[in-house]
Amino acid sequence: QVQLVESGGGLVQAGGSLRLSCAASGSIYTINVMGWYRQAPGKQRELVAVFTRGANTNYAESVKGRFTISGDNAKNTVYLQMNRLKPEDTAVYYCNADIVSRLTYRNLEVWGQGTLVTVSS
């Protein structure tokens, strides 16, 4: 089995910063992509940023220039540095990974449990 454990959410004032972490563990052969999604109350889940095994990145337009995603392949961990936070960034942030299982050598999509980020105005 594969698990994603997130940390780093919390309450911050507008203009502040937070850093989210997501560590993958379990029967992992390799990780193709890790990323962050978010879901605000009453809205659909949306992509925030992704980090590929080749260290390529992609961001939602709304966070470009403010958020930075990075990864540590040796630790199977991805980070999301969030700067200049805005109230509209308030959401539950979910870690997502596309993993090749060490048991089956098939791709698995795995989600974390989510971590709440609240930005006050």
Coordinates of C-alpha atoms in Angstrom, one line a residue:
Q1 CA 0.0 0.0 0.0
V2 CA 1.0 3.6 -0.5
Q3 CA 0.3 6.5 1.8
L4 CA 0.6 10.3 1.5
V5 CA 1.1 12.2 4.7
E6 CA 0.6 16.0 4.5
S7 CA 1.7 18.6 7.0
G8 CA 2.1 22.4 7.2
G9 CA -1.4 23.8 6.9
G10 CA -2.8 26.4 9.3
L11 CA -4.0 29.9 9.8
V12 CA -2.1 32.9 8.4
Q13 CA -2.8 36.5 7.7
A14 CA -3.0 37.8 4.1
G15 CA 0.4 38.5 2.8
G16 CA 2.0 35.8 4.9
S17 CA 3.6 32.5 4.0
L18 CA 3.1 28.8 4.7
R19 CA 5.0 25.7 3.6
L20 CA 3.2 22.4 2.9
S21 CA 5.0 19.0 2.9
C22 CA 3.8 15.7 1.5
A23 CA 5.7 12.5 2.1
A24 CA 4.9 9.3 0.2
S25 CA 5.6 5.9 1.8
G26 CA 4.9 2.3 1.2
S27 CA 5.3 -0.1 -1.7
I28 CA 6.7 2.4 -4.2
Y29 CA 8.8 1.5 -7.2
T30 CA 8.9 5.0 -8.6
I31 CA 6.9 8.3 -8.4
N32 CA 6.1 9.9 -11.8
V33 CA 4.3 13.0 -10.6
M34 CA 3.5 14.6 -7.2
G35 CA 1.3 17.6 -6.9
W36 CA -1.1 19.7 -4.9
Y37 CA -4.7 20.4 -5.4
R38 CA -7.1 22.5 -3.4
Q39 CA -10.8 22.6 -2.7
A40 CA -12.5 25.7 -1.3
P41 CA -16.0 25.5 0.2
G42 CA -18.6 25.1 -2.4
K43 CA -16.1 24.8 -5.2
Q44 CA -14.6 22.0 -7.2
R45 CA -11.2 20.6 -6.5
E46 CA -8.6 22.4 -8.7
L47 CA -4.9 21.9 -9.6
V48 CA -2.5 24.1 -7.8
A49 CA 0.9 22.8 -8.8
V50 CA 2.7 19.6 -10.0
F51 CA 6.2 18.4 -9.8
T52 CA 7.4 15.6 -12.1
R53 CA 10.1 13.1 -11.7
G54 CA 12.2 15.0 -14.2
A55 CA 11.8 18.1 -12.0
N56 CA 9.4 19.8 -14.4
T57 CA 6.7 22.0 -12.8
N58 CA 3.4 23.4 -13.7
Y59 CA 1.2 25.9 -11.8
A60 CA -2.3 27.2 -11.9
E61 CA -2.4 30.8 -13.2
S62 CA -3.8 32.1 -9.9
V63 CA -0.7 31.0 -8.0
K64 CA 2.1 31.7 -10.5
G65 CA 4.8 33.9 -9.0
R66 CA 3.6 33.3 -5.4
F67 CA 3.8 29.5 -4.9
T68 CA 6.8 27.3 -5.6
I69 CA 6.6 23.5 -5.8
S70 CA 9.8 21.4 -5.2
G71 CA 10.6 17.9 -4.6
D72 CA 13.1 15.6 -2.9
N73 CA 13.2 12.3 -4.9
A74 CA 15.3 10.6 -2.3
K75 CA 12.7 11.3 0.4
N76 CA 9.7 10.8 -1.9
T77 CA 8.5 14.2 -0.6
V78 CA 7.1 17.3 -2.3
Y79 CA 6.9 20.7 -0.9
L80 CA 4.7 23.7 -1.6
Q81 CA 6.0 27.1 -0.5
M82 CA 3.2 29.6 -0.5
N83 CA 4.0 33.3 -0.3
R84 CA 1.9 36.4 -0.5
L85 CA -1.1 34.4 0.5
K86 CA -4.5 35.8 -0.2
P87 CA -7.9 35.1 1.4
E88 CA -9.0 33.4 -1.8
D89 CA -6.2 30.8 -1.3
T90 CA -8.3 29.5 1.7
A91 CA -9.0 25.8 1.0
V92 CA -8.2 22.3 1.9
Y93 CA -5.0 21.4 0.1
Y94 CA -4.6 17.8 -1.0
C95 CA -1.4 16.0 -2.1
N96 CA -1.7 13.8 -5.1
A97 CA 0.8 11.3 -6.6
D98 CA 1.0 9.1 -9.6
I99 CA 3.0 6.2 -8.4
V100 CA 4.2 2.9 -9.9
S101 CA 3.6 0.2 -7.3
R102 CA 6.5 -2.0 -6.3
L103 CA 4.1 -4.9 -5.9
T104 CA 2.3 -4.8 -9.2
Y105 CA 4.4 -2.4 -11.3
R106 CA 1.1 -0.7 -12.3
N107 CA 0.3 3.0 -11.9
L108 CA -1.6 4.1 -8.9
E109 CA -3.2 7.5 -8.2
V110 CA -3.0 8.3 -4.5
W111 CA -4.5 11.1 -2.5
G112 CA -3.6 12.5 0.9
Q113 CA -6.1 13.3 3.6
G114 CA -5.9 17.0 3.1
T115 CA -4.6 19.9 5.2
L116 CA -6.6 23.1 5.8
V117 CA -5.1 26.5 4.9
T118 CA -7.0 29.5 6.1
V119 CA -5.9 33.0 5.1
S120 CA -7.5 35.8 7.0
S121 CA -7.9 39.3 5.6

